[in-house]
XYZ file of C-alpha atoms in Angstrom:
750
model
C -25.204 4.018 17.930
C -25.467 1.018 15.996
C -21.599 0.362 15.702
C -20.148 -2.628 17.463
C -18.354 -1.698 20.763
C -14.706 -2.412 20.787
C -12.097 -1.854 23.581
C -11.402 1.376 22.301
C -14.941 2.715 22.755
C -15.453 0.889 26.087
C -12.517 3.271 27.362
C -14.155 6.428 26.009
C -17.243 5.712 27.255
C -15.961 4.912 30.928
C -13.847 8.299 30.628
C -17.153 10.021 29.953
C -19.310 8.551 32.469
C -16.562 9.393 35.106
C -16.212 12.960 33.785
C -12.466 12.376 33.067
C -13.294 14.505 29.761
C -16.117 17.087 28.866
C -15.362 16.664 25.105
C -13.681 13.315 23.424
C -10.874 15.098 20.835
C -9.045 12.486 18.923
C -6.424 13.167 15.962
C -4.821 11.261 12.843
C -1.648 12.221 12.937
C 0.713 11.082 9.608
C 3.938 11.829 8.899
C 3.628 13.404 5.037
C 6.546 11.518 3.587
C 4.264 9.454 1.485
C 0.822 8.662 0.030
C -1.646 7.237 2.543
C -2.753 3.516 2.437
C -5.605 1.076 3.310
C -3.714 0.750 6.805
C -4.207 4.346 7.134
C -7.945 4.162 6.157
C -8.177 1.776 9.061
C -6.793 4.974 11.222
C -9.041 7.591 9.932
C -11.861 5.149 10.672
C -10.994 5.206 14.142
C -9.996 7.919 14.967
C -12.533 10.313 13.124
C -15.523 7.369 13.864
C -14.983 7.699 17.465
C -14.989 11.687 17.855
C -18.158 11.629 15.747
C -19.836 8.378 17.691
C -19.319 10.948 20.893
C -19.981 14.160 19.322
C -16.550 15.270 19.900
C -14.091 16.275 16.892
C -10.526 14.723 15.210
C -7.862 16.709 14.529
C -5.899 16.651 11.254
C -2.649 17.128 12.323
C 0.933 16.674 10.077
C 3.241 15.238 11.834
C 6.332 17.556 10.065
C 9.397 16.880 12.175
C 11.618 15.398 9.670
C 12.437 18.028 7.004
C 14.552 15.556 4.839
C 11.315 13.557 3.707
C 8.360 15.456 4.006
C 6.644 17.242 1.265
C 3.917 19.489 0.357
C 2.534 16.854 -2.289
C 2.214 14.371 0.962
C 0.610 16.821 2.704
C -2.113 17.129 -0.257
C -2.696 13.162 -0.791
C -3.668 12.933 2.719
C -5.839 15.867 2.870
C -7.546 14.092 -0.311
C -7.754 10.758 1.450
C -9.452 12.045 4.532
C -11.862 13.755 2.497
C -12.633 11.176 -0.192
C -13.631 8.796 2.721
C -16.215 11.017 4.154
C -14.653 12.812 6.837
C -14.279 16.413 7.825
C -11.834 17.942 9.941
C -13.449 21.840 9.926
C -11.209 24.319 11.439
C -8.926 21.390 13.181
C -6.067 21.114 10.404
C -2.407 21.758 12.562
C 1.044 20.928 11.695
C 3.722 19.396 14.532
C 5.469 23.072 13.190
C 2.847 25.053 14.471
C 4.212 24.035 17.938
C 7.612 24.332 17.328
C 8.305 27.346 19.376
C 6.107 25.733 22.331
C 7.756 22.514 22.133
C 11.172 24.334 22.104
C 10.108 26.386 25.411
C 9.078 23.006 27.277
C 12.602 21.586 26.234
C 14.181 24.765 28.027
C 11.911 23.905 31.115
C 13.115 20.641 31.166
C 16.531 21.779 31.112
C 16.281 24.176 33.916
C 14.659 21.232 35.841
C 17.999 19.382 35.491
C 15.692 16.889 33.490
C 17.547 16.876 29.669
C 21.072 17.473 28.916
C 22.837 18.139 25.736
C 24.551 15.138 24.607
C 28.131 14.897 22.454
C 28.515 11.390 22.264
C 28.518 10.214 18.628
C 25.489 8.103 17.351
C 27.465 5.022 17.522
C 28.906 5.448 21.275
C 25.072 6.408 22.280
C 24.120 3.005 21.094
C 26.624 1.441 23.116
C 26.121 3.170 26.078
C 22.399 2.475 26.122
C 23.378 -1.186 27.203
C 21.248 -4.350 26.320
C 18.476 -6.182 27.859
C 20.030 -7.758 30.310
C 22.839 -5.066 31.050
C 21.925 -1.579 32.098
C 23.242 1.175 30.172
C 25.932 4.248 30.906
C 25.037 7.389 31.434
C 27.354 9.700 29.277
C 29.772 11.827 30.953
C 28.138 14.794 29.137
C 24.955 14.680 31.407
C 27.500 16.348 34.054
C 26.933 19.789 32.452
C 25.199 22.589 34.252
C 21.964 23.949 33.608
C 23.648 27.082 32.444
C 25.900 25.259 29.969
C 22.948 22.812 28.456
C 20.993 26.322 28.086
C 24.046 27.940 26.278
C 24.735 24.752 24.073
C 20.799 24.078 23.051
C 21.007 27.771 21.945
C 23.789 27.518 20.055
C 22.042 24.326 18.653
C 19.082 26.345 17.259
C 21.383 28.856 15.677
C 22.686 26.270 13.501
C 26.488 26.976 15.098
C 27.104 22.993 14.963
C 27.280 20.245 12.000
C 24.480 17.380 11.936
C 25.164 14.872 14.491
C 27.526 16.953 16.589
C 24.789 17.261 19.718
C 21.914 15.740 20.855
C 19.424 17.187 23.604
C 18.336 13.720 25.987
C 15.997 13.415 28.548
C 17.697 12.397 31.721
C 15.475 9.524 33.150
C 16.828 6.040 33.918
C 19.710 4.169 32.151
C 18.852 1.020 33.774
C 15.179 1.100 32.699
C 13.737 -2.204 31.801
C 12.356 -0.527 28.912
C 15.322 1.038 26.756
C 13.275 3.502 25.166
C 13.675 5.360 28.545
C 17.398 4.785 29.029
C 17.774 8.629 28.368
C 15.804 8.998 24.841
C 16.809 11.850 22.252
C 14.252 14.896 22.793
C 16.146 17.045 19.526
C 18.809 16.610 16.890
C 20.416 19.022 14.741
C 19.298 19.175 10.950
C 20.523 21.747 8.392
C 17.601 20.782 6.340
C 15.211 23.324 4.669
C 11.609 22.482 5.875
C 8.627 22.950 3.680
C 6.842 24.872 5.817
C 8.939 26.657 8.700
C 11.722 27.283 5.750
C 15.325 27.526 7.184
C 13.859 29.272 10.730
C 15.009 25.716 12.526
C 18.236 24.097 12.890
C 17.254 21.702 15.567
C 13.730 19.685 15.442
C 12.268 17.480 17.952
C 12.154 14.000 17.962
C 8.862 12.014 17.445
C 8.510 10.925 21.231
C 8.963 14.318 22.391
C 6.812 16.747 19.639
C 3.982 14.016 19.723
C 2.570 13.849 23.017
C 3.103 17.465 23.434
C 1.231 18.720 20.530
C -1.528 16.014 21.816
C -1.510 18.070 24.788
C -1.376 21.674 23.388
C -4.318 20.232 20.914
C -6.150 19.332 23.823
C -6.375 15.562 22.430
C -8.325 13.105 25.138
C -7.444 9.678 23.379
C -4.509 9.424 21.587
C -4.888 6.068 19.518
C -1.755 4.645 17.811
C -0.616 1.094 16.764
C 1.237 -1.533 18.724
C 4.690 -0.658 17.319
C 4.172 2.512 19.544
C 3.433 0.608 22.664
C 6.681 0.969 24.321
C 6.971 4.864 23.467
C 3.838 4.747 25.780
C 6.368 5.290 28.856
C 8.057 8.141 27.143
C 4.603 9.698 26.139
C 3.748 9.562 29.956
C 7.203 10.738 31.477
C 7.192 13.825 29.503
C 3.663 15.135 30.497
C 4.012 14.292 34.042
C 7.322 15.624 34.671
C 6.641 18.898 32.999
C 3.683 18.844 35.848
C 1.336 19.930 32.390
C -2.353 21.400 34.197
C -4.961 18.527 33.079
C -6.878 17.560 31.653
C -3.924 15.607 29.698
C -3.862 13.231 26.631
C -3.238 9.500 27.038
C -2.178 6.832 24.598
C -3.940 3.546 23.567
C -2.748 1.050 20.929
C -4.412 -1.040 18.290
C -3.196 -3.840 15.891
C -2.218 -2.451 12.423
C -3.375 -3.711 9.569
C -2.033 -6.699 7.225
C -3.391 -7.912 4.517
C -2.114 -10.822 2.221
C -1.234 -10.456 -0.969
C -0.178 -7.079 -0.219
C 2.844 -4.495 0.911
C 2.087 -2.075 2.949
C 5.693 -0.807 4.142
C 6.238 2.645 3.171
C 9.799 2.195 2.237
C 8.549 -0.855 -0.057
C 5.883 1.287 -1.872
C 8.522 4.014 -2.765
C 10.588 1.226 -4.280
C 7.941 0.058 -6.413
C 6.954 3.858 -7.652
C 10.536 4.889 -8.037
C 11.718 1.692 -9.728
C 8.634 1.890 -12.158
C 7.213 -1.345 -11.651
C 3.953 0.889 -11.096
C 2.932 3.804 -12.890
C 2.631 6.005 -9.706
C 1.573 6.400 -6.178
C -2.432 6.005 -7.894
C -1.509 2.909 -9.740
C -4.595 1.052 -9.220
C -2.746 -1.846 -8.178
C -1.575 -0.369 -4.975
C -3.056 -0.069 -1.967
C -2.557 3.614 -1.190
C -6.265 5.508 -1.157
C -4.948 7.165 -4.309
C -4.595 3.485 -5.999
C -7.869 2.198 -4.893
C -9.783 5.471 -6.000
C -8.643 5.627 -9.749
C -9.465 1.460 -9.660
C -12.543 2.274 -8.847
C -13.367 1.434 -5.225
C -15.967 3.117 -3.118
C -15.291 4.890 0.023
C -18.269 3.359 1.445
C -16.765 -0.084 0.644
C -13.398 0.750 2.193
C -15.183 2.021 5.640
C -17.308 -1.020 5.732
C -14.399 -3.156 5.441
C -12.413 -1.366 8.297
C -15.885 -1.876 10.227
C -15.880 -5.720 9.621
C -12.139 -6.528 10.458
C -12.594 -4.418 13.903
C -10.266 -3.348 16.219
C -8.070 -5.837 17.733
C -5.378 -5.839 20.370
C -3.227 -8.557 18.479
C -1.755 -8.152 15.001
C -2.805 -10.537 12.617
C -3.098 -10.744 8.657
C -6.422 -10.116 6.738
C -7.304 -12.009 3.520
C -7.671 -9.407 0.788
C -10.784 -11.229 -0.444
C -12.506 -9.730 2.139
C -11.992 -6.262 0.874
C -12.795 -7.456 -2.528
C -16.136 -8.834 -1.091
C -17.094 -5.573 0.294
C -16.155 -3.640 -2.694
C -18.356 -6.094 -4.512
C -20.947 -6.092 -2.234
C -21.061 -2.088 -2.345
C -21.291 -2.138 -5.936
C -23.911 -5.089 -6.802
C -26.974 -3.102 -5.642
C -26.063 0.513 -7.370
C -24.312 0.169 -11.251
C -26.104 -0.629 -14.390
C -25.207 -3.691 -16.020
C -23.733 -3.270 -19.990
C -22.846 -5.316 -22.474
C -18.622 -5.288 -23.676
C -16.810 -7.626 -25.549
C -13.239 -8.029 -24.498
C -11.629 -10.372 -27.147
C -14.088 -9.895 -30.154
C -15.121 -12.732 -32.712
C -17.344 -11.369 -35.832
C -20.325 -13.016 -36.169
C -22.259 -12.620 -39.494
C -26.156 -13.646 -39.218
C -27.153 -14.326 -42.681
C -30.855 -13.991 -42.556
C -31.103 -10.734 -41.095
C -31.560 -7.601 -42.900
C -31.656 -4.029 -41.824
C -31.528 -3.115 -37.859
C -33.325 -2.246 -34.741
C -33.153 -1.242 -31.187
C -33.460 -3.315 -28.611
C -34.998 -2.350 -24.874
C -32.781 -3.462 -22.445
C -32.762 -2.381 -18.481
C -29.955 -1.509 -16.891
C -30.812 -3.103 -13.675
C -31.599 -6.901 -12.964
C -35.188 -7.153 -11.258
C -33.908 -7.603 -7.999
C -31.885 -4.186 -7.941
C -34.258 -1.601 -6.646
C -33.459 0.816 -9.618
C -35.114 2.303 -13.044
C -33.433 3.034 -16.104
C -33.026 1.667 -19.792
C -31.616 1.940 -23.084
C -31.541 0.866 -26.113
C -29.170 -1.606 -27.595
C -28.602 -1.160 -31.610
C -28.849 -5.015 -33.871
C -27.922 -5.216 -36.457
C -26.573 -8.033 -39.260
C -23.221 -8.296 -38.124
C -21.926 -8.428 -33.876
C -19.246 -9.112 -32.171
C -19.041 -11.899 -29.321
C -16.622 -13.124 -27.031
C -14.204 -15.721 -28.907
C -14.642 -17.725 -26.024
C -18.376 -18.008 -26.157
C -17.850 -19.937 -29.288
C -16.160 -23.581 -29.110
C -15.977 -25.866 -32.291
C -15.161 -28.769 -30.179
C -16.428 -27.875 -26.955
C -15.683 -29.840 -23.515
C -18.250 -31.353 -21.701
C -20.719 -28.756 -19.415
C -19.926 -26.370 -22.163
C -23.481 -24.311 -22.676
C -22.635 -21.239 -25.203
C -22.321 -21.450 -28.788
C -21.230 -24.502 -30.898
C -21.983 -25.769 -34.239
C -24.650 -28.100 -32.843
C -25.714 -25.790 -29.957
C -27.778 -22.906 -30.180
C -27.393 -19.435 -27.497
C -29.281 -16.311 -26.964
C -27.821 -13.210 -27.036
C -28.658 -10.943 -24.293
C -31.585 -9.049 -24.487
C -32.071 -10.155 -28.302
C -32.426 -13.338 -30.291
C -31.706 -16.850 -30.483
C -28.476 -17.626 -32.896
C -27.104 -21.117 -34.117
C -23.817 -21.446 -36.101
C -24.106 -22.446 -39.726
C -20.663 -22.140 -41.074
C -16.987 -21.429 -39.050
C -14.543 -19.365 -41.220
C -10.825 -19.826 -40.747
C -7.371 -18.304 -41.610
C -4.784 -20.080 -43.532
C -3.525 -20.860 -40.151
C -6.832 -22.805 -38.703
C -7.677 -19.755 -36.459
C -11.852 -18.886 -36.451
C -12.311 -15.298 -37.783
C -15.698 -15.183 -38.275
C -18.930 -17.209 -37.831
C -22.008 -17.440 -40.227
C -25.205 -18.068 -38.243
C -28.652 -17.382 -38.606
C -31.518 -15.827 -36.046
C -34.795 -17.245 -35.097
C -37.225 -14.000 -35.870
C -39.926 -14.864 -33.269
C -36.907 -15.863 -30.024
C -36.870 -12.237 -29.631
C -35.865 -12.030 -25.763
C -39.074 -11.613 -23.212
C -42.565 -11.987 -23.955
C -42.013 -11.845 -28.075
C -40.324 -15.449 -27.538
C -42.587 -17.821 -29.075
C -39.971 -19.979 -30.381
C -40.023 -22.773 -27.968
C -36.257 -23.208 -28.656
C -34.633 -24.186 -25.205
C -31.006 -22.699 -24.523
C -28.729 -22.683 -21.527
C -27.089 -19.593 -21.824
C -27.137 -15.988 -22.829
C -24.006 -14.373 -24.053
C -23.125 -10.517 -24.419
C -22.663 -9.000 -27.797
C -22.385 -5.797 -29.447
C -23.071 -4.599 -33.248
C -20.238 -4.384 -35.223
C -21.860 -0.958 -36.505
C -22.693 0.960 -33.567
C -20.192 -0.305 -31.124
C -17.724 1.927 -29.529
C -13.858 0.910 -29.365
C -12.457 1.192 -25.836
C -9.274 0.290 -23.655
C -9.876 -2.068 -20.779
C -7.019 -2.262 -18.491
C -7.476 -5.534 -16.483
C -6.147 -5.317 -13.117
C -4.930 -8.396 -10.776
C -3.180 -8.560 -7.326
C 0.484 -6.715 -7.735
C 2.026 -9.877 -5.690
C 1.376 -13.479 -6.662
C 2.374 -14.719 -3.220
C 0.412 -14.695 -0.277
C 3.172 -12.720 2.103
C 4.876 -11.157 -0.369
C 8.733 -10.110 0.265
C 9.956 -7.739 -2.307
C 10.116 -6.844 -6.276
C 10.946 -11.209 -6.668
C 7.151 -11.829 -6.042
C 5.071 -9.126 -8.290
C 2.612 -11.157 -10.315
C 4.015 -10.612 -13.923
C -0.108 -11.025 -14.871
C -1.322 -7.764 -12.776
C -2.056 -5.490 -15.653
C -3.257 -6.608 -19.075
C -4.336 -3.798 -21.351
C -6.903 -4.439 -23.984
C -6.680 -1.900 -26.554
C -9.640 -3.071 -28.845
C -12.571 -4.075 -26.456
C -16.033 -3.200 -27.807
C -19.096 -1.578 -25.569
C -22.615 -0.576 -26.565
C -22.511 2.819 -27.430
C -25.228 4.011 -24.584
C -22.317 3.644 -21.915
C -20.435 6.361 -23.957
C -23.048 8.315 -25.160
C -25.629 8.523 -22.504
C -22.945 8.311 -19.611
C -25.492 6.734 -17.129
C -22.821 6.153 -14.401
C -18.635 6.267 -13.971
C -19.053 2.622 -12.717
C -20.344 -0.369 -14.446
C -20.876 -4.236 -15.001
C -19.502 -5.433 -17.548
C -22.254 -8.602 -17.797
C -20.265 -11.911 -17.384
C -16.643 -9.381 -17.100
C -16.512 -7.609 -13.658
C -17.069 -4.372 -12.243
C -15.535 -1.527 -14.104
C -14.652 1.924 -13.665
C -13.871 5.343 -16.334
C -10.340 5.967 -15.718
C -10.451 9.380 -13.830
C -7.008 10.692 -15.660
C -7.048 8.960 -19.058
C -10.540 8.743 -20.135
C -11.807 10.922 -22.976
C -14.898 10.782 -25.301
C -12.593 9.846 -28.211
C -10.365 7.730 -26.128
C -12.812 5.621 -23.419
C -10.481 3.819 -20.752
C -12.138 1.775 -18.034
C -10.303 0.237 -15.165
C -11.437 -3.249 -13.707
C -12.479 -2.512 -10.104
C -12.908 -6.265 -9.255
C -14.524 -9.708 -10.740
C -17.797 -10.633 -10.197
C -16.694 -13.425 -8.149
C -13.452 -14.257 -6.182
C -11.599 -16.343 -8.958
C -8.261 -15.879 -7.094
C -8.771 -18.920 -4.693
C -9.161 -21.037 -7.562
C -6.166 -19.948 -9.837
C -4.058 -20.474 -6.987
C -5.689 -23.803 -6.052
C -5.060 -25.098 -9.550
C -1.154 -24.252 -9.724
C -0.078 -25.704 -6.383
C 1.032 -29.257 -7.198
C 2.108 -29.743 -3.419
C 0.776 -28.544 -0.068
C 4.040 -26.395 1.272
C 5.096 -26.086 4.862
C 3.008 -23.893 7.156
C 4.804 -21.489 8.963
C 4.833 -22.323 13.043
C 1.815 -21.178 15.027
C 2.101 -18.505 17.073
C -1.821 -18.180 18.429
C -3.561 -20.296 21.070
C -7.363 -20.135 20.988
C -7.359 -16.901 18.605
C -4.905 -15.113 20.926
C -1.278 -14.629 20.225
C 0.896 -17.071 22.014
C 2.857 -15.584 25.098
C 6.904 -15.418 24.375
C 8.989 -17.085 26.694
C 11.769 -14.824 28.868
C 14.281 -15.839 26.519
C 12.159 -14.547 23.360
C 11.558 -11.332 25.190
C 14.870 -10.399 26.170
C 15.691 -11.112 22.322
C 12.327 -9.241 21.311
C 14.165 -6.073 24.015
C 17.154 -6.354 22.325
C 16.209 -6.284 18.621
C 13.614 -3.468 19.050
C 15.274 -1.347 21.328
C 19.359 -2.026 21.012
C 18.901 -2.526 17.333
C 16.561 -0.698 16.413
C 14.511 -3.209 14.071
C 10.633 -3.110 14.061
C 8.564 -4.826 15.797
C 7.593 -7.594 13.303
C 10.892 -8.485 12.592
C 11.907 -8.375 15.781
C 9.155 -10.889 16.422
C 9.798 -13.183 14.306
C 13.612 -13.715 15.030
C 12.689 -13.887 18.754
C 10.427 -16.677 18.308
C 12.426 -18.922 16.073
C 16.049 -19.670 17.785
C 17.539 -20.911 14.360
C 16.885 -17.564 12.700
C 18.070 -15.574 16.005
C 21.095 -17.304 15.791
C 21.944 -17.280 12.054
C 21.185 -13.324 12.537
C 23.575 -13.115 15.249
C 26.359 -15.005 13.657
C 26.124 -12.373 9.876
C 25.970 -9.556 12.527
C 28.904 -10.326 14.078
C 30.741 -10.526 10.305
C 29.303 -6.970 9.196
C 27.194 -4.860 11.473
C 24.542 -3.637 9.553
C 21.246 -4.951 11.684
C 18.473 -3.468 9.803
C 19.569 -4.995 6.350
C 20.495 -8.174 7.733
C 17.396 -8.968 9.464
C 15.539 -8.271 6.443
C 17.230 -11.008 4.441
C 16.985 -13.220 7.343
C 13.353 -13.094 8.106
C 12.293 -12.832 4.499
C 14.816 -15.049 2.192
C 16.513 -16.863 4.505
C 12.944 -17.960 6.248
C 11.290 -18.817 2.970
C 14.482 -21.290 2.230
C 13.835 -23.013 5.356
C 10.115 -23.596 4.560
C 11.674 -25.756 1.624
C 14.474 -27.478 3.280
C 15.514 -27.754 6.924
C 18.449 -26.216 8.417
C 21.471 -28.166 7.620
C 20.313 -28.555 4.258
C 21.032 -24.833 3.287
C 23.771 -23.962 0.913
C 24.777 -20.711 2.184
C 26.031 -19.710 5.637
C 25.619 -16.726 7.374
C 28.941 -15.284 6.042
C 27.053 -15.508 2.828
C 24.230 -13.277 3.858
C 27.164 -10.585 5.571
C 28.773 -10.228 2.458
C 25.880 -10.130 0.509
C 24.616 -7.176 2.576
C 27.938 -5.605 2.331
C 27.361 -5.211 -1.490
C 24.667 -3.563 -1.091
C 25.432 -1.321 1.613
C 28.711 -0.271 -0.554
C 26.306 0.465 -3.753
C 28.312 -2.478 -5.329
C 24.840 -4.154 -6.306
C 21.067 -2.663 -5.873
C 18.517 -4.420 -3.661
C 17.090 -5.963 -6.806
C 19.683 -7.504 -8.091
C 20.705 -8.649 -4.320
C 17.470 -10.699 -4.767
C 19.133 -12.736 -7.953
C 22.575 -12.778 -6.188
C 20.504 -14.605 -3.347
C 18.924 -17.075 -5.347
C 22.025 -18.412 -7.197
C 23.701 -18.198 -4.027
C 20.924 -20.977 -2.288
C 20.916 -23.237 -5.320
C 24.772 -23.338 -5.839
C 26.307 -22.187 -2.524
C 28.818 -19.945 -4.220
C 30.223 -16.887 -2.621
C 28.038 -14.122 -3.262
C 31.222 -12.063 -4.323
C 32.046 -14.526 -7.014
C 28.519 -14.573 -8.244
C 28.310 -10.866 -8.899
C 32.062 -10.999 -10.626
C 31.103 -13.664 -12.676
C 27.837 -12.656 -13.840
C 28.439 -9.031 -14.105
C 25.675 -7.650 -11.976
C 27.617 -4.985 -10.801
C 25.307 -1.986 -10.188
C 25.682 0.949 -12.781
C 25.961 4.277 -10.948
C 28.006 6.136 -13.587
C 25.954 8.569 -15.267
C 27.886 8.803 -18.330
C 27.513 5.050 -18.772
C 23.513 5.499 -18.087
C 22.725 8.639 -20.098
C 22.886 7.321 -23.667
C 20.417 4.640 -22.159
C 18.281 7.531 -21.055
C 18.553 9.450 -24.033
C 17.513 6.244 -26.380
C 14.410 6.005 -24.455
C 13.645 9.144 -24.402
C 13.993 9.348 -28.320
C 11.599 6.329 -28.910
C 8.872 7.603 -26.722
C 8.012 11.120 -28.079
C 4.027 11.042 -27.258
C 5.154 10.231 -23.371
C 8.029 12.763 -23.271
C 4.988 15.480 -24.605
C 2.363 13.979 -21.881
C 4.939 14.749 -19.373
C 5.993 18.045 -20.232
C 2.126 18.868 -20.848
C 1.573 18.031 -16.795
C 1.098 14.097 -16.342
C 4.604 13.963 -14.016
C 3.277 10.252 -13.406
C 5.109 9.563 -16.432
C 8.418 9.637 -14.839
C 8.068 6.467 -13.291
C 7.218 4.971 -16.789
C 11.176 6.389 -17.771
C 12.604 5.083 -15.035
C 11.483 1.724 -15.414
C 12.166 1.368 -19.063
C 15.945 2.031 -18.602
C 16.000 -0.227 -15.496
C 14.335 -2.663 -17.414
C 17.066 -1.795 -20.589
C 19.418 -2.550 -18.132
C 18.212 -5.787 -16.592
C 17.764 -4.022 -13.348
C 21.463 -2.884 -13.088
C 21.354 0.763 -13.450
C 21.096 2.603 -9.717
C 17.252 3.531 -9.357
C 18.539 6.907 -7.530
C 21.012 8.387 -10.320
C 18.361 7.047 -12.754
C 15.695 9.021 -10.980
C 17.674 12.185 -11.127
C 19.139 12.039 -14.744
C 15.393 11.342 -15.973
C 14.451 14.146 -14.139
C 16.998 16.310 -15.510
C 16.348 15.407 -18.822
C 12.807 15.861 -19.270
C 12.894 19.070 -18.107
């Protein structure tokens, strides 16, 4: 085995040597509530890779414990992703719902042992009773119920006799535990919702922490590998298995750092916002970091796995440069794909001293690629070249065609410019040229003419017109925070590009290098012989860094360092207390909690805003994103807005007065002027439109103006739903309620 040893493989090898397990069994346990992304690819490569390396097997298990968010389409997307990446679960496809009866039996056992009870506190009371990091919690009075009463109530919960939230089943552990997740965690909650597999059989569903460890045990998992945000959950994992005194061998949980990439968002919530808001064409939009998006763009599974292997498996979270992923894609394509000629922005060239036509022999691969194959390129009197391959007044160092400088046509002849034809506005429309008959590329060139470059071209009479989609990074900022950071130039569609005919007629491959342009892929959905469509996979080199450098006028302040000698700097005791409070008591995610805990100003600002309006998740997101961004540009005492302003802003979002997208606009105005957000919304007329009667006429107009897309949608291209939603949001300046728009558009297109 040539794979570099990581800490997980070290653990596995030690367990095998000690005889702890006879066979290694891992699992990939996604929740089917969205399309898998590049972060899932890393988890897939780790879990399936370890099982393969040690002659074990990996289970694919859908963690379908929340019927309100899950769907069969997400199950299929997850299965497709695993298969496409080259892994096979064989007979080992499972669903947590397969074990609902067994998990329920384990819950009954805990109740009979006096280790679980039915609690009737409301959600707010449960949160209040949990205590804080510095203060122990208080156990519910309902914990004193007898075993018989708990069994009766739990059975009635299962039978659907109670409303959602009326009761929960909790473990009885320790309300003063330092790890707040151990303070009588929830095991079951009531959900009157149809389950996509179990139907309406169950009215109660197990919580992740209870179902996960038991599913692992039932399946015989040996190493349950999770990302770092589940580190505190490990105590519950162990408590459940130990308390039930399950027969060994039992699984153990291990954590690794999740994958974060700059210029990229991988939050399911943010990805869903992009899809449902119409900012992208669907889950398989080639600009998204989803496996479906990468696949449609033309990325190869081998290159993605190579990337996952290169970045390794770490114990501390960090951010990977997206250029590293792009390098892996480029590096994987270079020795495989044929080189062809394509002109994206055509300029006509008439070669006045050439008559007739001929075919030029040209190899598909350069001399350093050990592959064979060639084609014949038609050559004639009229050709297209790229507009920027001619300069009437060339800058210094310009080596292409000019009035004084000849150039070689790739695989063909040398030409020189004789006359420049322009329209009435002074735009160049045609070049009159001449060719040198004895300059044919290769051994036949006896002209003795020296040229400094060769350019791509196609014959006007023979070239095939194609659509080319040039994809760039979806976000313009290295650490994108939301919709406002979208790159407006992330997609350029060229309808009238021209390509040499062999690409279409002979189809030597699905992926190509368009010489001097980049790597391209035949779009798997929209391509047809009548209307060929090509997606840009990646450029020939990383041009983004150069673009970013030229746009940057002054160095920006850098965030505070939190690493020492490559390791994350340890938190102080005070920071640890705050982190525990934010993650356990306020239920913020670990990344947000980490940012707040380490920055005293942000944590104080957050606490002040929370006092005015108790909505911790929404407030924290604005504080660690928008407020933190403003602090990079100004000192704290220079901020024109207050914590009270933030709480008012969140209150309007919570009340559906404004959308999240409009909230970004309001914040920007508030940051500039210091004006009250309520007044900004009123003055600018930014109140969210949720009335179907006001939205319906706009939808009708857009549907009427796009009959072709309506026909495609009804023919089965349901991804166009995002197009119609996006048009409505654009028409209303982002003020239409996306949820209402989605529902109405779906209804009207049926």
